[in-house]
Amino acid sequence: LLLLLLLMLLLLLQLLLHACACRAAVGDVHWLNTVLWPHLADGAANGTAGTFEVSTCTAAAGSPHSVLCDTDGLVTDLWLNADAALSGSVPTIIGLMTALQRLHVVNNEIGGTLPAELAACTALTKLDVQGTRIGGALPVELAALTALRELALVGLPPHVAAAPRFTGELHAQFAAWTALRVLNIQSTHVSGTLPSAWGAWTLVESVQFSDNADLRGTLPAAYANWTALTALYAHSNALSGTLPGEVLSAWTKVTYLSVRHNELEGELPTELGTLSSMTTLH
């Protein structure tokens, strides 16, 4: 009996130490590789993928390496922010976080690529990747993120010449993001043209694709469907042709329009004069 009690005390002590370690690890630079990803891997094996004990979740978003959960312990927010010591990559098992709504990977040394398995996080409404070493092609599978409202894919500043950057085409299949409000694709090596299919984003309010030297072609006529647009930042690319008057005339809510440092030509369309909400034009 004494031996049984001793074993029970040792087991309880281990559980308490594990709980304390998990809570402390939320603010630790090694938390990503020592707690989060191993937890997901274990969850895949035992059927609890994507969940945490609520005690391991932080109370507020915005602090480095924080994780927010709902009342069932399902992870809804993951913040990996502002820490030069945070490295590694986003592994494929992030797709196990099927309740994830917001993912922030900002201003750290995390690299690699965005895994196609992220497409399984269909509840995702915000994907923010800025100031990291993540690059490579955007997986076309991300078109499955139809709840997405905000997307930022921003590389390191252009003067950081050796930095990995996003590459490849901007897929027409991303037209499925019909809930999108904010798009920011900046300082990348994405190539090709702007897909006409993106005219399906009828709710989009702010669009920025700037400092993408390999982005070519014209502004598609289908973007006249962006009637909720208030700001377009399209400077420092290789866009060509003329500014389409039929598109500009539909952007009655636009206050900011920047298309400088491209390869545009021709006369300014008279439709610019009808944009009574415009305050800034570059």
Coordinates of C-alpha atoms in Angstrom, one line a residue:
L1 CA 0.0 0.0 0.0
L2 CA 2.8 2.4 0.9
L3 CA 4.5 1.6 -2.4
L4 CA 1.3 2.3 -4.3
L5 CA 0.9 5.7 -2.5
L6 CA 4.5 6.5 -3.4
L7 CA 3.9 5.7 -7.1
M8 CA 0.8 7.9 -7.1
L9 CA 2.7 10.8 -5.5
L10 CA 5.4 10.5 -8.1
L11 CA 2.9 10.5 -10.9
L12 CA 1.1 13.5 -9.5
L13 CA 4.5 15.3 -9.2
Q14 CA 5.3 14.6 -12.8
L15 CA 1.9 15.9 -13.9
L16 CA 2.4 19.1 -11.9
L17 CA 5.9 19.7 -13.4
H18 CA 4.6 19.1 -16.9
A19 CA 1.8 21.6 -16.4
C20 CA 4.2 24.2 -15.1
A21 CA 6.7 23.6 -17.9
C22 CA 3.9 24.0 -20.5
R23 CA 2.8 27.3 -19.0
A24 CA 6.4 28.6 -18.8
A25 CA 7.1 27.5 -22.3
V26 CA 4.6 29.8 -23.9
G27 CA 7.1 32.7 -23.4
D28 CA 10.2 30.7 -24.2
V29 CA 12.0 31.0 -27.6
H30 CA 12.3 27.2 -27.7
W31 CA 8.5 26.8 -27.2
L32 CA 7.9 26.3 -30.9
N33 CA 10.0 23.2 -31.2
T34 CA 9.8 21.8 -27.7
V35 CA 6.1 22.2 -26.9
L36 CA 3.9 23.2 -29.9
W37 CA 4.9 21.0 -32.7
P38 CA 5.6 17.9 -30.5
H39 CA 2.2 18.4 -29.0
L40 CA 0.5 18.3 -32.4
A41 CA 2.5 15.2 -33.4
D42 CA 1.3 13.5 -30.2
G43 CA -2.2 14.7 -30.8
A44 CA -2.2 13.1 -34.2
A45 CA -1.4 9.8 -32.6
N46 CA -4.0 9.9 -29.8
G47 CA -6.9 11.7 -31.4
T48 CA -6.5 15.1 -29.7
A49 CA -4.8 17.0 -32.5
G50 CA -5.1 20.7 -32.4
T51 CA -6.1 20.9 -28.7
F52 CA -4.3 22.2 -25.6
E53 CA -5.2 22.2 -22.0
V54 CA -6.8 25.6 -21.5
S55 CA -4.2 26.3 -18.7
T56 CA -1.5 26.4 -21.4
C57 CA -3.2 29.2 -23.4
T58 CA -2.4 32.8 -22.8
A59 CA -5.0 35.3 -21.8
A60 CA -4.4 37.9 -24.6
A61 CA -3.1 38.0 -28.1
G62 CA -0.1 40.0 -29.3
S63 CA 2.7 38.8 -27.0
P64 CA 5.5 36.7 -28.6
H65 CA 4.7 33.0 -28.9
S66 CA 1.2 33.2 -27.5
V67 CA -1.5 30.7 -28.2
L68 CA -5.2 31.3 -27.7
C69 CA -7.8 28.6 -27.3
D70 CA -11.6 28.3 -27.1
T71 CA -13.3 26.8 -24.1
D72 CA -12.8 23.3 -25.5
G73 CA -9.0 23.8 -25.7
L74 CA -9.0 24.1 -29.5
V75 CA -6.3 26.4 -30.7
T76 CA -7.8 29.5 -32.4
D77 CA -4.9 32.0 -32.5
L78 CA -1.1 31.4 -32.9
W79 CA 1.3 34.4 -32.6
L80 CA 5.0 33.8 -33.3
N81 CA 6.1 37.4 -33.2
A82 CA 9.1 39.7 -32.9
D83 CA 11.9 37.4 -31.7
A84 CA 15.2 37.2 -33.6
A85 CA 16.0 34.0 -31.7
L86 CA 12.9 32.2 -33.1
S87 CA 13.9 30.0 -36.1
G88 CA 13.0 26.7 -37.7
S89 CA 10.0 26.3 -40.1
V90 CA 6.3 25.9 -40.2
P91 CA 5.8 22.1 -40.3
T92 CA 3.2 20.2 -42.2
I93 CA 1.4 19.2 -39.0
I94 CA 0.1 22.7 -38.6
G95 CA -2.8 21.3 -40.7
L96 CA -3.9 19.5 -37.6
M97 CA -5.0 22.8 -36.1
T98 CA -8.4 22.8 -37.9
A99 CA -9.9 25.4 -35.5
L100 CA -7.1 27.9 -36.2
Q101 CA -8.6 31.3 -37.1
R102 CA -5.6 33.6 -37.0
L103 CA -1.9 32.8 -37.7
H104 CA 0.8 35.5 -37.2
V105 CA 4.4 34.8 -38.1
V106 CA 6.1 38.2 -37.9
N107 CA 9.6 39.6 -37.5
N108 CA 11.6 36.5 -36.7
E109 CA 14.0 34.0 -38.3
I110 CA 11.5 31.3 -39.2
G111 CA 12.1 30.1 -42.7
G112 CA 11.2 27.4 -45.2
T113 CA 7.9 27.5 -47.1
L114 CA 4.3 27.7 -46.3
P115 CA 3.2 24.0 -46.3
A116 CA 0.2 23.0 -48.5
E117 CA -1.2 21.3 -45.4
L118 CA -2.1 24.7 -44.1
A119 CA -5.1 24.4 -46.4
A120 CA -6.7 22.1 -43.9
C121 CA -7.2 25.1 -41.5
T122 CA -10.4 26.1 -43.2
A123 CA -11.5 28.3 -40.3
L124 CA -8.5 30.6 -40.9
T125 CA -9.6 34.2 -41.3
K126 CA -6.2 35.9 -41.0
L127 CA -2.8 34.8 -42.3
D128 CA 0.0 37.3 -41.5
V129 CA 3.6 36.4 -42.6
Q130 CA 5.9 39.4 -42.5
G131 CA 9.6 40.1 -41.9
T132 CA 10.6 36.4 -41.8
R133 CA 12.7 34.1 -44.0
I134 CA 9.7 32.2 -45.3
G135 CA 9.7 32.1 -49.1
G136 CA 9.2 29.8 -52.1
A137 CA 6.0 29.2 -54.1
L138 CA 2.6 29.7 -52.7
P139 CA 0.8 26.4 -52.6
V140 CA -2.3 26.4 -54.8
E141 CA -4.0 24.3 -52.2
L142 CA -4.4 27.5 -50.1
A143 CA -7.4 28.3 -52.3
A144 CA -9.3 26.1 -49.8
L145 CA -9.1 28.9 -47.2
T146 CA -12.4 30.4 -48.2
A147 CA -13.0 32.1 -44.8
L148 CA -9.8 34.2 -45.3
R149 CA -10.4 37.9 -44.7
E150 CA -6.9 39.2 -44.3
L151 CA -3.7 38.0 -46.0
A152 CA -0.2 39.6 -45.6
L153 CA 2.8 38.0 -47.4
V154 CA 5.6 40.6 -46.9
G155 CA 9.2 39.8 -47.4
L156 CA 12.2 41.5 -45.8
P157 CA 13.0 44.9 -47.3
P158 CA 14.3 45.0 -50.9
H159 CA 17.8 46.1 -49.8
V160 CA 18.2 42.7 -48.0
A161 CA 19.3 41.1 -51.2
A162 CA 20.0 37.5 -50.0
A163 CA 16.8 37.1 -48.1
P164 CA 14.4 34.2 -49.2
R165 CA 11.3 35.5 -50.8
F166 CA 7.9 34.3 -52.1
T167 CA 8.2 33.2 -55.7
G168 CA 6.1 31.7 -58.5
E169 CA 2.7 32.6 -59.8
L170 CA -0.3 34.3 -58.2
H171 CA -2.8 31.5 -58.7
A172 CA -6.2 32.2 -60.3
Q173 CA -7.7 29.7 -57.9
F174 CA -7.3 32.2 -55.1
A175 CA -10.4 33.8 -56.5
A176 CA -12.2 31.4 -54.1
W177 CA -11.2 33.8 -51.2
T178 CA -14.5 35.7 -51.7
A179 CA -14.5 36.9 -48.1
L180 CA -11.2 38.7 -48.5
R181 CA -11.0 42.3 -47.2
V182 CA -7.3 43.0 -47.0
L183 CA -4.5 41.7 -49.3
N184 CA -0.8 42.7 -48.9
I185 CA 1.8 41.0 -51.1
Q186 CA 5.0 43.1 -50.9
S187 CA 8.7 42.7 -51.4
T188 CA 8.5 39.3 -53.1
H189 CA 9.7 37.6 -56.3
V190 CA 6.2 36.5 -57.4
S191 CA 6.0 36.5 -61.2
G192 CA 3.5 36.5 -64.0
T193 CA 0.4 38.6 -64.2
L194 CA -2.5 39.6 -62.0
P195 CA -5.2 37.0 -62.4
S196 CA -8.5 38.3 -63.9
A197 CA -10.3 35.7 -61.8
W198 CA -9.5 37.8 -58.7
G199 CA -12.3 40.1 -59.8
A200 CA -14.5 37.7 -57.7
W201 CA -13.2 39.5 -54.5
T202 CA -16.2 41.8 -54.4
L203 CA -15.7 42.6 -50.7
V204 CA -12.1 43.6 -50.9
E205 CA -11.3 47.0 -49.3
S206 CA -7.5 47.3 -49.3
V207 CA -5.1 45.8 -51.9
Q208 CA -1.3 46.1 -51.8
F209 CA 1.0 44.5 -54.2
S210 CA 4.2 46.6 -54.3
D211 CA 8.0 46.1 -54.6
N212 CA 7.5 42.9 -56.7
A213 CA 9.9 43.5 -59.6
D214 CA 8.7 40.4 -61.5
L215 CA 5.0 41.2 -61.4
R216 CA 3.9 42.1 -64.9
G217 CA 0.9 42.7 -67.1
T218 CA -2.0 45.0 -66.8
L219 CA -4.8 45.8 -64.3
P220 CA -7.5 43.4 -65.4
A221 CA -10.9 44.8 -66.4
A222 CA -12.5 42.4 -64.0
Y223 CA -11.2 44.4 -61.1
A224 CA -14.1 46.8 -61.7
N225 CA -15.9 44.4 -59.4
W226 CA -13.9 45.7 -56.5
T227 CA -16.5 48.3 -55.7
A228 CA -15.7 48.3 -52.0
L229 CA -12.1 49.2 -52.6
T230 CA -10.7 52.1 -50.6
A231 CA -7.0 51.8 -51.2
L232 CA -4.7 50.3 -53.9
Y233 CA -1.0 50.3 -53.4
A234 CA 0.5 48.9 -56.7
H235 CA 3.8 50.7 -56.9
S236 CA 7.3 49.5 -57.8
N237 CA 6.3 46.5 -59.9
A238 CA 6.6 46.0 -63.7
L239 CA 2.9 46.6 -64.6
S240 CA 2.3 47.9 -68.1
G241 CA -0.4 49.2 -70.4
T242 CA -2.7 52.0 -69.5
L243 CA -4.8 52.7 -66.5
P244 CA -8.2 51.3 -67.4
G245 CA -10.8 54.0 -67.1
E246 CA -13.7 51.5 -66.8
V247 CA -12.1 50.0 -63.7
L248 CA -11.3 53.4 -62.1
S249 CA -14.9 54.6 -62.6
A250 CA -16.1 51.7 -60.5
W251 CA -13.8 52.4 -57.6
T252 CA -16.0 55.2 -56.2
K253 CA -14.8 54.6 -52.6
V254 CA -11.1 54.8 -53.3
T255 CA -9.2 57.4 -51.2
Y256 CA -5.6 56.2 -52.0
L257 CA -4.2 55.1 -55.3
S258 CA -0.5 54.5 -56.0
V259 CA 0.8 53.1 -59.3
R260 CA 4.1 54.9 -59.5
H261 CA 7.4 53.2 -60.6
N262 CA 5.8 50.8 -63.0
E263 CA 5.9 50.6 -66.8
L264 CA 2.5 52.2 -67.4
E265 CA 2.0 54.4 -70.4
G266 CA -0.6 56.6 -72.2
E267 CA -2.8 59.4 -71.0
L268 CA -4.4 59.5 -67.6
P269 CA -8.1 58.5 -68.0
T270 CA -10.7 61.1 -67.5
E271 CA -12.5 58.8 -65.1
L272 CA -9.9 59.8 -62.4
G273 CA -11.8 63.1 -62.2
T274 CA -15.0 61.3 -61.0
L275 CA -13.3 59.8 -57.9
S276 CA -14.6 62.3 -55.4
S277 CA -13.3 60.4 -52.4
M278 CA -9.7 60.4 -53.6
T279 CA -7.3 62.1 -51.4
T280 CA -3.9 60.7 -52.6
L281 CA -2.7 59.8 -56.1
H282 CA 0.8 58.6 -56.9

